[in-house]
Short mmCIF file of C-alpha atoms and ligand atoms in Angstrom, two decimals:
data_model
loop_
_atom_site.label_atom_id
_atom_site.label_comp_id
_atom_site.label_asym_id
_atom_site.label_seq_id
_atom_site.Cartn_x
_atom_site.Cartn_y
_atom_site.Cartn_z
CA UNK A 1 -54.40 199.73 425.18
CA UNK A 2 -57.25 198.66 422.95
CA UNK A 3 -59.34 195.50 422.89
CA UNK A 4 -60.43 195.84 419.27
CA UNK A 5 -58.93 192.99 417.23
CA UNK A 6 -56.39 194.12 414.65
CA UNK A 7 -57.62 194.77 411.14
CA UNK A 8 -54.35 193.44 409.83
CA UNK A 9 -51.73 191.06 411.16
CA UNK A 10 -48.42 190.37 409.41
CA UNK A 11 -46.56 187.29 410.56
CA UNK A 12 -42.97 186.64 409.53
CA UNK A 13 -43.54 188.10 406.12
CA UNK A 14 -40.64 187.61 403.69
CA UNK A 15 -40.32 188.58 400.06
CA UNK A 16 -37.63 187.31 397.71
CA UNK A 17 -37.35 188.30 394.06
CA UNK A 18 -35.70 185.87 391.67
CA UNK A 19 -32.32 187.01 390.36
CA UNK A 20 -29.13 185.42 389.05
CA UNK A 21 -27.60 184.49 392.38
CA UNK A 22 -30.06 182.79 394.65
CA UNK A 23 -32.70 185.52 394.82
CA UNK A 24 -32.83 189.06 396.12
CA UNK A 25 -34.41 189.25 399.53
CA UNK A 26 -36.40 192.45 399.92
CA UNK A 27 -38.22 191.73 403.20
CA UNK A 28 -37.18 189.44 406.03
CA UNK A 29 -39.64 188.19 408.64
CA UNK A 30 -41.64 191.36 409.05
CA UNK A 31 -44.31 191.12 411.74
CA UNK A 32 -46.69 193.74 413.07
CA UNK A 33 -50.38 194.41 413.79
CA UNK A 34 -52.47 197.30 412.59
CA UNK A 35 -55.64 198.30 414.39
CA UNK A 36 -58.76 199.71 412.79
CA UNK A 37 -58.50 203.47 412.15
CA UNK A 38 -54.81 203.50 412.91
CA UNK A 39 -52.51 205.69 410.82
CA UNK A 40 -49.17 203.90 410.43
CA UNK A 41 -46.13 205.46 408.77
CA UNK A 42 -43.35 203.29 407.34
CA UNK A 43 -39.84 204.74 407.12
CA UNK A 44 -36.72 203.04 405.84
CA UNK A 45 -33.79 203.43 403.46
CA UNK A 46 -34.35 203.24 399.72
CA UNK A 47 -34.71 199.72 398.43
CA UNK A 48 -35.51 198.17 401.81
CA UNK A 49 -38.80 196.79 400.56
CA UNK A 50 -41.37 199.42 401.58
CA UNK A 51 -43.11 199.44 398.22
CA UNK A 52 -42.91 195.67 398.10
CA UNK A 53 -44.68 195.50 401.46
CA UNK A 54 -47.51 197.74 400.25
CA UNK A 55 -47.81 195.75 397.04
CA UNK A 56 -48.20 192.57 399.07
CA UNK A 57 -50.89 194.21 401.21
CA UNK A 58 -52.69 195.38 398.05
CA UNK A 59 -52.75 191.85 396.69
CA UNK A 60 -50.44 192.69 393.78
CA UNK A 61 -47.58 190.48 395.00
CA UNK A 62 -47.60 187.23 396.91
CA UNK A 63 -45.17 186.95 399.83
CA UNK A 64 -42.57 184.19 399.54
CA UNK A 65 -43.08 183.25 403.19
CA UNK A 66 -45.22 184.22 406.14
CA UNK A 67 -48.76 185.47 405.93
CA UNK A 68 -51.06 188.43 405.90
CA UNK A 69 -54.24 188.11 407.92
CA UNK A 70 -57.03 190.62 407.45
CA UNK A 71 -59.09 189.07 410.25
CA UNK A 72 -62.83 189.32 409.75
CA UNK A 73 -62.43 191.39 406.59
CA UNK A 74 -60.74 188.57 404.67
CA UNK A 75 -60.78 190.56 401.41
CA UNK A 76 -60.49 194.20 402.41
CA UNK A 77 -61.33 196.97 400.01
CA UNK A 78 -58.02 198.62 399.26
CA UNK A 79 -57.30 202.14 398.08
CA UNK A 80 -53.74 202.65 396.92
CA UNK A 81 -51.80 205.77 396.03
CA UNK A 82 -48.66 204.89 394.10
CA UNK A 83 -45.36 206.77 393.98
CA UNK A 84 -46.50 208.26 390.68
CA UNK A 85 -50.06 209.50 390.25
CA UNK A 86 -50.69 206.56 387.93
CA UNK A 87 -53.81 208.00 386.30
CA UNK A 88 -55.38 206.65 383.14
CA UNK A 89 -54.51 209.28 380.53
CA UNK A 90 -57.68 208.55 378.54
CA UNK A 91 -59.93 209.36 381.49
CA UNK A 92 -60.80 212.81 382.76
CA UNK A 93 -60.37 213.76 386.42
CA UNK A 94 -63.95 212.73 387.16
CA UNK A 95 -63.69 209.47 385.21
CA UNK A 96 -60.40 208.54 386.88
CA UNK A 97 -61.93 209.03 390.30
CA UNK A 98 -65.03 207.04 389.33
CA UNK A 99 -62.97 203.99 388.28
CA UNK A 100 -63.09 202.04 391.59
CA UNK A 101 -66.86 202.53 391.79
CA UNK A 102 -67.33 201.47 388.19
CA UNK A 103 -65.44 198.28 388.90
CA UNK A 104 -67.64 197.46 391.89
CA UNK A 105 -70.79 198.39 389.98
CA UNK A 106 -71.77 201.32 392.18
CA UNK A 107 -74.87 203.17 391.01
CA UNK A 108 -74.15 206.67 392.33
CA UNK A 109 -70.50 206.69 391.26
CA UNK A 110 -70.67 210.19 389.85
CA UNK A 111 -72.19 211.80 392.93
CA UNK A 112 -69.56 210.28 395.17
CA UNK A 113 -66.73 211.12 392.82
CA UNK A 114 -67.88 214.74 392.71
CA UNK A 115 -67.92 214.87 396.51
CA UNK A 116 -64.31 213.63 396.55
CA UNK A 117 -63.30 216.20 393.94
CA UNK A 118 -64.56 218.89 396.26
CA UNK A 119 -62.75 217.32 399.20
CA UNK A 120 -59.36 217.39 397.45
CA UNK A 121 -60.00 220.86 396.07
CA UNK A 122 -60.22 220.09 392.38
CA UNK A 123 -63.61 221.63 391.67
CA UNK A 124 -63.58 223.07 388.16
CA UNK A 125 -61.13 220.44 386.88
CA UNK A 126 -63.66 217.60 386.58
CA UNK A 127 -63.35 217.37 382.83
CA UNK A 128 -59.63 217.97 382.39
CA UNK A 129 -57.34 215.25 381.07
CA UNK A 130 -54.44 214.08 383.25
CA UNK A 131 -51.90 215.68 380.92
CA UNK A 132 -53.49 219.06 381.59
CA UNK A 133 -52.92 218.75 385.35
CA UNK A 134 -49.87 219.76 387.36
CA UNK A 135 -48.02 217.13 389.37
CA UNK A 136 -49.71 218.18 392.59
CA UNK A 137 -53.17 218.14 391.05
CA UNK A 138 -52.59 214.70 389.51
CA UNK A 139 -51.52 213.38 392.88
CA UNK A 140 -54.68 214.77 394.46
CA UNK A 141 -56.74 212.98 391.79
CA UNK A 142 -54.89 209.79 392.76
CA UNK A 143 -55.72 210.38 396.42
CA UNK A 144 -59.39 211.01 395.62
CA UNK A 145 -59.46 207.83 393.53
CA UNK A 146 -58.02 205.85 396.44
CA UNK A 147 -60.67 207.19 398.81
CA UNK A 148 -63.80 207.15 396.67
CA UNK A 149 -64.87 203.58 397.37
CA UNK A 150 -64.45 204.05 401.12
CA UNK A 151 -61.64 201.49 401.43
CA UNK A 152 -61.01 199.51 404.59
CA UNK A 153 -57.31 200.03 404.06
CA UNK A 154 -55.61 203.03 402.51
CA UNK A 155 -52.07 202.36 401.24
CA UNK A 156 -49.96 205.40 400.43
CA UNK A 157 -46.56 204.96 398.78
CA UNK A 158 -44.61 208.20 399.19
CA UNK A 159 -47.73 210.02 398.02
CA UNK A 160 -46.23 213.48 398.30
CA UNK A 161 -42.70 212.69 397.18
CA UNK A 162 -43.09 214.48 393.85
CA UNK A 163 -44.57 217.66 395.29
CA UNK A 164 -42.86 220.89 396.23
CA UNK A 165 -42.60 221.71 399.93
CA UNK A 166 -45.51 224.15 400.03
CA UNK A 167 -47.93 221.88 398.23
CA UNK A 168 -46.75 218.95 400.31
CA UNK A 169 -47.57 220.65 403.59
CA UNK A 170 -50.95 221.69 402.30
CA UNK A 171 -51.57 218.08 401.32
CA UNK A 172 -50.67 216.95 404.86
CA UNK A 173 -53.41 219.18 406.23
CA UNK A 174 -55.85 217.87 403.64
CA UNK A 175 -54.95 214.24 404.26
CA UNK A 176 -55.24 214.48 408.03
CA UNK A 177 -58.59 216.27 407.62
CA UNK A 178 -59.80 213.55 405.22
CA UNK A 179 -58.54 210.80 407.48
CA UNK A 180 -60.25 212.28 410.53
CA UNK A 181 -63.51 212.65 408.64
CA UNK A 182 -63.45 209.15 407.16
CA UNK A 183 -61.54 207.21 409.80
CA UNK A 184 -59.92 204.73 407.43
CA UNK A 185 -56.96 202.62 408.38
CA UNK A 186 -53.87 204.04 406.69
CA UNK A 187 -50.40 202.72 405.99
CA UNK A 188 -48.15 205.37 404.48
CA UNK A 189 -44.59 205.01 403.22
CA UNK A 190 -42.55 208.16 403.60
CA UNK A 191 -38.99 209.42 403.69
CA UNK A 192 -39.80 212.39 405.82
CA UNK A 193 -39.67 212.31 409.60
CA UNK A 194 -41.81 215.40 409.94
CA UNK A 195 -44.39 213.99 407.54
CA UNK A 196 -44.57 210.80 409.62
CA UNK A 197 -44.85 212.72 412.90
CA UNK A 198 -47.37 215.15 411.50
CA UNK A 199 -49.74 212.46 410.25
CA UNK A 200 -49.22 209.11 411.95
CA UNK A 201 -50.31 207.44 415.18
CA UNK A 202 -47.37 205.15 414.92
CA UNK A 203 -44.13 204.98 412.97
CA UNK A 204 -42.40 201.77 411.92
CA UNK A 205 -38.74 202.05 410.96
CA UNK A 206 -37.38 199.34 408.66
CA UNK A 207 -33.73 198.31 408.34
CA UNK A 208 -31.80 198.41 405.08
CA UNK A 209 -32.45 195.49 402.73
CA UNK A 210 -33.61 192.96 403.65
CA UNK A 211 -36.13 195.07 405.54
CA UNK A 212 -37.01 194.13 409.11
CA UNK A 213 -38.92 196.16 411.68
CA UNK A 214 -36.32 198.03 413.69
CA UNK A 215 -38.42 200.44 415.69
CA UNK A 216 -42.15 200.67 416.44
CA UNK A 217 -42.79 204.15 417.79
CA UNK A 218 -46.12 205.47 419.13
CA UNK A 219 -46.70 209.10 418.19
CA UNK A 220 -48.73 210.48 421.08
CA UNK A 221 -48.90 214.05 419.83
CA UNK A 222 -52.33 215.61 420.31
CA UNK A 223 -54.63 216.13 417.33
CA UNK A 224 -55.42 218.16 415.37
CA UNK A 225 -51.75 218.72 414.78
CA UNK A 226 -50.62 222.14 413.71
CA UNK A 227 -47.43 223.49 412.29
CA UNK A 228 -46.31 224.97 415.63
CA UNK A 229 -46.22 221.47 417.10
CA UNK A 230 -42.87 221.04 415.39
CA UNK A 231 -41.23 223.39 417.84
CA UNK A 232 -42.30 221.50 420.98
CA UNK A 233 -39.75 219.45 422.87
CA UNK A 234 -41.87 216.30 422.63
CA UNK A 235 -41.84 216.50 418.85
CA UNK A 236 -38.09 217.01 419.04
CA UNK A 237 -37.64 213.89 421.16
CA UNK A 238 -39.72 211.74 418.83
CA UNK A 239 -37.87 213.07 415.82
CA UNK A 240 -34.54 212.29 417.48
CA UNK A 241 -35.64 208.73 418.24
CA UNK A 242 -36.59 208.21 414.64
CA UNK A 243 -33.45 209.79 413.28
CA UNK A 244 -31.27 207.53 415.43
CA UNK A 245 -33.17 204.43 414.28
CA UNK A 246 -32.81 205.45 410.63
CA UNK A 247 -29.07 206.25 411.18
CA UNK B 1 -51.14 245.33 381.03
CA UNK B 2 -51.97 241.92 379.56
CA UNK B 3 -55.40 240.46 380.20
CA UNK B 4 -54.35 236.98 379.16
CA UNK B 5 -51.13 235.18 378.46
CA UNK B 6 -51.31 233.88 374.92
CA UNK B 7 -48.97 231.64 372.97
CA UNK B 8 -46.91 233.27 370.25
CA UNK B 9 -48.86 233.44 366.99
CA UNK B 10 -48.15 230.53 364.73
CA UNK B 11 -48.43 230.93 360.97
CA UNK B 12 -49.64 227.41 360.14
CA UNK B 13 -52.24 227.51 362.86
CA UNK B 14 -53.49 230.98 362.40
CA UNK B 15 -53.88 230.87 358.65
CA UNK B 16 -55.69 227.76 357.43
CA UNK B 17 -56.80 229.81 354.43
CA UNK B 18 -53.17 230.41 353.50
CA UNK B 19 -52.50 226.67 353.55
CA UNK B 20 -55.55 226.08 351.37
CA UNK B 21 -54.39 228.68 348.86
CA UNK B 22 -50.89 227.17 348.72
CA UNK B 23 -52.40 223.73 348.15
CA UNK B 24 -54.56 225.01 345.31
CA UNK B 25 -51.60 226.76 343.73
CA UNK B 26 -49.57 223.55 343.83
CA UNK B 27 -52.44 221.60 342.23
CA UNK B 28 -52.85 224.23 339.50
CA UNK B 29 -49.11 224.18 338.73
CA UNK B 30 -49.18 220.38 338.53
CA UNK B 31 -52.12 220.39 336.10
CA UNK B 32 -50.57 223.12 333.98
CA UNK B 33 -47.27 221.23 333.80
CA UNK B 34 -49.08 218.05 332.83
CA UNK B 35 -51.15 219.80 330.14
CA UNK B 36 -48.04 221.46 328.69
CA UNK B 37 -46.05 218.21 328.64
CA UNK B 38 -48.89 216.41 326.91
CA UNK B 39 -49.42 219.16 324.29
CA UNK B 40 -45.90 220.47 323.63
CA UNK B 41 -44.25 217.06 324.01
CA UNK B 42 -46.30 215.90 321.05
CA UNK B 43 -47.12 212.66 322.89
CA UNK B 44 -50.11 210.75 321.51
CA UNK B 45 -53.07 210.56 323.85
CA UNK B 46 -52.70 206.78 324.34
CA UNK B 47 -49.26 207.43 325.85
CA UNK B 48 -50.04 210.53 327.89
CA UNK B 49 -53.60 211.88 327.78
CA UNK B 50 -53.96 215.52 328.77
CA UNK B 51 -55.89 216.51 331.88
CA UNK B 52 -58.71 217.62 329.62
CA UNK B 53 -58.87 214.17 327.98
CA UNK B 54 -58.96 212.49 331.38
CA UNK B 55 -61.69 214.85 332.56
CA UNK B 56 -63.84 214.08 329.51
CA UNK B 57 -63.35 210.35 330.01
CA UNK B 58 -64.22 210.77 333.67
CA UNK B 59 -67.51 212.49 332.84
CA UNK B 60 -68.36 209.66 330.42
CA UNK B 61 -67.83 206.79 332.89
CA UNK B 62 -69.51 208.83 335.57
CA UNK B 63 -72.57 209.36 333.41
CA UNK B 64 -73.00 205.72 332.38
CA UNK B 65 -72.64 204.61 336.00
CA UNK B 66 -69.75 202.23 335.31
CA UNK B 67 -67.24 204.19 337.40
CA UNK B 68 -69.52 204.07 340.41
CA UNK B 69 -70.27 200.36 340.11
CA UNK B 70 -66.59 199.38 339.68
CA UNK B 71 -65.59 201.64 342.57
CA UNK B 72 -68.22 200.02 344.76
CA UNK B 73 -66.88 196.56 343.91
CA UNK B 74 -63.33 197.51 344.90
CA UNK B 75 -64.58 199.32 347.98
CA UNK B 76 -66.57 196.27 349.09
CA UNK B 77 -63.59 193.98 348.62
CA UNK B 78 -61.25 196.32 350.46
CA UNK B 79 -63.67 197.01 353.33
CA UNK B 80 -64.72 193.42 353.97
CA UNK B 81 -61.10 192.28 353.68
CA UNK B 82 -59.99 195.03 356.03
CA UNK B 83 -62.68 194.13 358.53
CA UNK B 84 -62.00 190.38 358.47
CA UNK B 85 -58.22 190.77 358.47
CA UNK B 86 -58.32 193.33 361.27
CA UNK B 87 -60.70 191.32 363.48
CA UNK B 88 -58.67 188.16 363.07
CA UNK B 89 -55.37 189.99 363.58
CA UNK B 90 -56.66 191.72 366.69
CA UNK B 91 -57.78 188.47 368.34
CA UNK B 92 -54.57 186.73 367.40
CA UNK B 93 -52.43 189.71 368.43
CA UNK B 94 -54.09 189.86 371.82
CA UNK B 95 -53.46 186.17 372.45
CA UNK B 96 -49.83 186.48 371.34
CA UNK B 97 -49.30 189.54 373.53
CA UNK B 98 -50.69 187.71 376.56
CA UNK B 99 -48.88 184.41 376.04
CA UNK B 100 -45.14 183.92 375.56
CA UNK B 101 -45.76 180.28 374.62
CA UNK B 102 -48.08 181.26 371.80
CA UNK B 103 -45.66 183.93 370.67
CA UNK B 104 -42.74 181.51 370.48
CA UNK B 105 -44.94 178.99 368.70
CA UNK B 106 -46.38 181.34 366.08
CA UNK B 107 -43.97 184.18 365.49
CA UNK B 108 -41.50 182.25 363.27
CA UNK B 109 -44.36 181.43 360.91
CA UNK B 110 -45.76 184.92 361.03
CA UNK B 111 -42.42 186.51 360.28
CA UNK B 112 -41.67 183.98 357.53
CA UNK B 113 -45.09 184.62 356.01
CA UNK B 114 -44.05 188.24 355.52
CA UNK B 115 -41.28 187.08 353.19
CA UNK B 116 -43.90 185.73 350.75
CA UNK B 117 -44.66 188.48 348.25
CA UNK B 118 -48.41 188.69 348.20
CA UNK B 119 -48.31 189.92 344.63
CA UNK B 120 -46.80 186.58 343.65
CA UNK B 121 -49.38 184.41 345.37
CA UNK B 122 -52.33 186.52 344.28
CA UNK B 123 -52.56 184.48 341.02
CA UNK B 124 -52.73 181.30 343.10
CA UNK B 125 -55.58 182.65 345.16
CA UNK B 126 -57.42 183.65 342.00
CA UNK B 127 -56.87 180.15 340.55
CA UNK B 128 -58.13 178.52 343.73
CA UNK B 129 -61.01 180.80 344.59
CA UNK B 130 -62.05 182.10 341.18
CA UNK B 131 -62.06 185.54 339.57
CA UNK B 132 -64.95 186.79 341.71
CA UNK B 133 -64.84 189.05 344.74
CA UNK B 134 -63.98 186.32 347.23
CA UNK B 135 -60.36 185.89 346.10
CA UNK B 136 -59.87 189.69 346.38
CA UNK B 137 -61.41 189.68 349.83
CA UNK B 138 -58.87 187.03 350.85
CA UNK B 139 -55.92 188.99 349.44
CA UNK B 140 -57.05 192.11 351.31
CA UNK B 141 -57.52 190.23 354.56
CA UNK B 142 -54.04 188.69 354.24
CA UNK B 143 -52.33 191.97 353.44
CA UNK B 144 -54.08 193.78 356.32
CA UNK B 145 -53.41 191.01 358.80
CA UNK B 146 -49.75 191.59 359.62
CA UNK B 147 -49.59 195.32 360.38
CA UNK B 148 -52.69 195.13 362.55
CA UNK B 149 -51.34 192.06 364.35
CA UNK B 150 -47.98 193.65 365.06
CA UNK B 151 -49.53 196.86 366.33
CA UNK B 152 -51.98 194.96 368.53
CA UNK B 153 -49.12 193.03 370.12
CA UNK B 154 -47.05 196.18 370.63
CA UNK B 155 -50.07 198.11 371.95
CA UNK B 156 -51.12 195.46 374.46
CA UNK B 157 -47.51 194.93 375.59
CA UNK B 158 -47.12 198.66 376.18
CA UNK B 159 -49.92 198.87 378.74
CA UNK B 160 -48.12 200.31 381.80
CA UNK B 161 -47.48 197.69 384.48
CA UNK B 162 -48.38 200.24 387.14
CA UNK B 163 -51.92 200.48 385.74
CA UNK B 164 -52.21 196.70 385.83
CA UNK B 165 -51.18 196.94 389.50
CA UNK B 166 -53.88 199.53 390.07
CA UNK B 167 -56.51 197.27 388.54
CA UNK B 168 -55.29 194.34 390.66
CA UNK B 169 -55.43 196.43 393.85
CA UNK B 170 -59.05 197.26 392.95
CA UNK B 171 -59.79 193.57 392.38
CA UNK B 172 -60.79 194.10 388.77
CA UNK B 173 -61.95 191.00 386.90
CA UNK B 174 -60.22 189.77 383.76
CA UNK B 175 -63.00 191.26 381.61
CA UNK B 176 -62.81 194.61 383.42
CA UNK B 177 -59.06 194.80 382.90
CA UNK B 178 -59.57 194.11 379.22
CA UNK B 179 -62.31 196.69 378.70
CA UNK B 180 -61.20 199.44 381.03
CA UNK B 181 -57.44 199.14 380.74
CA UNK B 182 -56.05 197.09 377.87
CA UNK B 183 -58.40 198.25 375.12
CA UNK B 184 -58.11 202.00 375.76
CA UNK B 185 -54.37 201.78 376.49
CA UNK B 186 -53.63 199.83 373.30
CA UNK B 187 -56.00 201.88 371.14
CA UNK B 188 -53.53 204.54 369.88
CA UNK B 189 -51.02 201.99 368.58
CA UNK B 190 -53.78 199.71 367.34
CA UNK B 191 -55.41 202.49 365.31
CA UNK B 192 -52.00 203.30 363.81
CA UNK B 193 -51.89 199.73 362.49
CA UNK B 194 -55.44 199.98 361.21
CA UNK B 195 -54.59 203.18 359.35
CA UNK B 196 -51.76 201.39 357.52
CA UNK B 197 -54.06 198.42 356.93
CA UNK B 198 -56.72 200.64 355.37
CA UNK B 199 -54.44 201.80 352.54
CA UNK B 200 -52.92 198.34 352.12
CA UNK B 201 -56.34 196.77 351.70
CA UNK B 202 -57.07 198.96 348.64
CA UNK B 203 -53.74 197.87 347.17
CA UNK B 204 -54.64 194.23 347.90
CA UNK B 205 -57.98 194.56 346.12
CA UNK B 206 -56.39 196.12 343.02
CA UNK B 207 -53.60 193.55 342.86
CA UNK B 208 -56.21 190.80 342.91
CA UNK B 209 -58.30 192.52 340.26
CA UNK B 210 -55.31 193.07 337.98
CA UNK B 211 -54.50 189.36 338.15
CA UNK B 212 -57.93 188.28 337.10
CA UNK B 213 -61.37 189.75 337.49
CA UNK B 214 -64.44 190.91 335.65
CA UNK B 215 -65.28 193.85 337.90
CA UNK B 216 -63.61 196.56 339.97
CA UNK B 217 -61.22 199.44 339.39
CA UNK B 218 -58.31 197.06 338.72
CA UNK B 219 -60.45 195.47 336.02
CA UNK B 220 -61.11 198.97 334.63
CA UNK B 221 -57.34 199.58 334.46
CA UNK B 222 -56.94 196.33 332.50
CA UNK B 223 -59.74 197.29 330.12
CA UNK B 224 -58.24 200.72 329.50
CA UNK B 225 -54.80 199.26 328.87
CA UNK B 226 -56.14 196.57 326.51
CA UNK B 227 -58.01 199.14 324.42
CA UNK B 228 -55.25 201.78 324.43
CA UNK B 229 -57.78 203.90 326.33
CA UNK B 230 -55.10 205.42 328.56
CA UNK B 231 -57.40 208.18 329.76
CA UNK B 232 -59.59 205.47 331.31
CA UNK B 233 -56.54 204.05 333.08
CA UNK B 234 -55.92 207.51 334.53
CA UNK B 235 -59.54 207.81 335.67
CA UNK B 236 -59.32 204.41 337.40
CA UNK B 237 -56.02 205.34 339.07
CA UNK B 238 -57.44 208.60 340.38
CA UNK B 239 -60.51 206.74 341.67
CA UNK B 240 -58.18 204.33 343.49
CA UNK B 241 -56.27 207.20 345.05
CA UNK B 242 -59.54 208.74 346.22
CA UNK B 243 -60.65 205.40 347.63
CA UNK B 244 -57.43 204.81 349.57
CA UNK B 245 -57.44 208.36 350.90
CA UNK B 246 -61.06 208.01 352.00
CA UNK B 247 -60.41 204.83 353.96
CA UNK B 248 -57.27 206.35 355.46
CA UNK B 249 -59.22 209.49 356.29
CA UNK B 250 -61.97 207.53 358.05
CA UNK B 251 -59.44 205.82 360.32
CA UNK B 252 -57.61 209.10 360.89
CA UNK B 253 -60.92 210.74 361.83
CA UNK B 254 -61.70 207.90 364.22
CA UNK B 255 -58.27 208.42 365.78
CA UNK B 256 -58.92 212.10 366.19
CA UNK B 257 -62.30 211.47 367.82
CA UNK B 258 -61.25 208.56 370.03
CA UNK B 259 -57.89 209.92 371.14
CA UNK B 260 -58.88 213.45 372.10
CA UNK B 261 -56.97 212.98 375.34
CA UNK B 262 -53.71 212.72 373.40
CA UNK B 263 -54.15 215.95 371.53
CA UNK B 264 -54.92 218.43 374.27
CA UNK B 265 -52.41 221.19 374.77
CA UNK B 266 -50.61 221.35 378.05
N1 ADP C 301 -40.52 193.25 390.57
C1 ADP C 301 -39.28 193.18 391.08
N2 ADP C 301 -38.38 192.32 390.58
C2 ADP C 301 -37.13 192.23 391.11
N3 ADP C 301 -36.69 193.00 392.10
C3 ADP C 301 -37.53 193.90 392.63
C4 ADP C 301 -38.86 194.05 392.15
N4 ADP C 301 -39.47 195.03 392.85
C5 ADP C 301 -38.56 195.46 393.74
N5 ADP C 301 -37.40 194.80 393.61
C6 ADP C 301 -36.18 194.99 394.44
O1 ADP C 301 -36.55 194.80 395.76
C7 ADP C 301 -35.93 195.77 396.61
C8 ADP C 301 -37.00 196.54 397.35
O2 ADP C 301 -37.71 197.34 396.44
P1 ADP C 301 -38.85 198.35 396.91
O3 ADP C 301 -39.86 197.60 397.68
O4 ADP C 301 -39.33 199.07 395.72
O5 ADP C 301 -38.02 199.34 397.87
P2 ADP C 301 -38.43 200.73 398.50
O6 ADP C 301 -39.83 201.05 398.11
O7 ADP C 301 -38.25 200.53 399.97
O8 ADP C 301 -37.44 201.74 398.00
C9 ADP C 301 -35.09 196.64 395.69
O9 ADP C 301 -33.76 196.19 395.75
C10 ADP C 301 -35.66 196.40 394.34
O10 ADP C 301 -34.67 196.52 393.34
MG1 MG C 302 -40.62 202.55 396.95
#
């Protein structure tokens, strides 16, 4: 389909955590490619190693076997949104978003952070502390922080899990708008079939622990995707495929 | 119609003047009780001087400059000891927090060292290092060391693992993690230790001075006691209280300024 080399190749990736009886295997020989600008959703039962996989890709954990190849990028810039907003409570909205740029020594950190604040709709809250923000706002700060340094790879770990349904769907719109404007490569963990189908180019379903890739589904729904899309028969078919794979 | 939603009025917040008045009333009652006990109890002034006696004595030592110079001596001992003890404890605490090996190696000694009553070894330090300010500086540094060390260890250990993960995902260097994560995250607990250390260091200085010295507020207490000048002892004690409260207040103020993010209302 495409001749561009993958931005990311996983080969037989396994992850085992030490425990009292021979180690707990979280991932077992996971292999897949991700192409530049692809939006990949990861679905799988709780505890099957989705977060572990993202943490390996972010360089936080080392796999116990197999390897991760970022091709020409070697050391990609990573933006990660964790399951919790994970903000620094002693930094304001603006300062939290500026963090990645501060670490890389970027000169116009503030200008870029302010642009991101506008993008995620937090104008007016630049100087608020995290504890003054609602859950949804904090999560948007986390998303802005993950995007501000223009990462090669955006890793999202159930980014909208803590939000109410209305906010969540608004965030879908915002995320797909941001992604289309910036064209990053995204890997997003989610529990929601409609979230995966609304946002992703491709959905990977993992088995229960130890996680293996069970289904690799292309989502060929046209973009921009709107709410009404959910009532089309094609959407229904894709959703059924996913549901069967998840069990 | 309400223009704004406001919290319910709160007496202690809305009426700082009321709190001030209550405080003044309590102080006045205390002084009156003291004056009455001293007068009606028929106690001689070298047992219990009246507030008026103490005030007169205070004006005397204030005028001849001796109160100020002795206070400065004690303040210098307490401050330098606090600084040295805190710096050393912070470095050591950080290393212990980061290294299990170091913790296992050192913590038995550190805990055991807390069983040594400092009051009892103060005479030794004065014998070894003389009656000057240096022995007091050492006592202060020793007494400040432990609470600051413990709070540094606890503070650094309490840095959320998820924030460490964030820094790793952003490829932060060791120095960046220290400055942008560990220091600010550990600061609240660390400052709590420093606040305790600040009052302890004044105690350390006085203990040293009581054991043997020729200057300082502890020396002034000894002089007053030796000459049955009990009013002078009272003056020195009040000066010590003021000193300890000032140091405590400085740290508390620093906490308030540095930890604004903790105090905002939701
Ligand atoms: N640091 C760790 N130490 C030991 N076990 C872990 C650790 N992190 C995750 N696990 C275990 O690995 C499995 C996969 O965890 P995780 O990747 O968080 O799952 P998911 O995100 O898919 O719910 C779980 O059984 C979890 O308990
Ligand atoms: Mg998870």
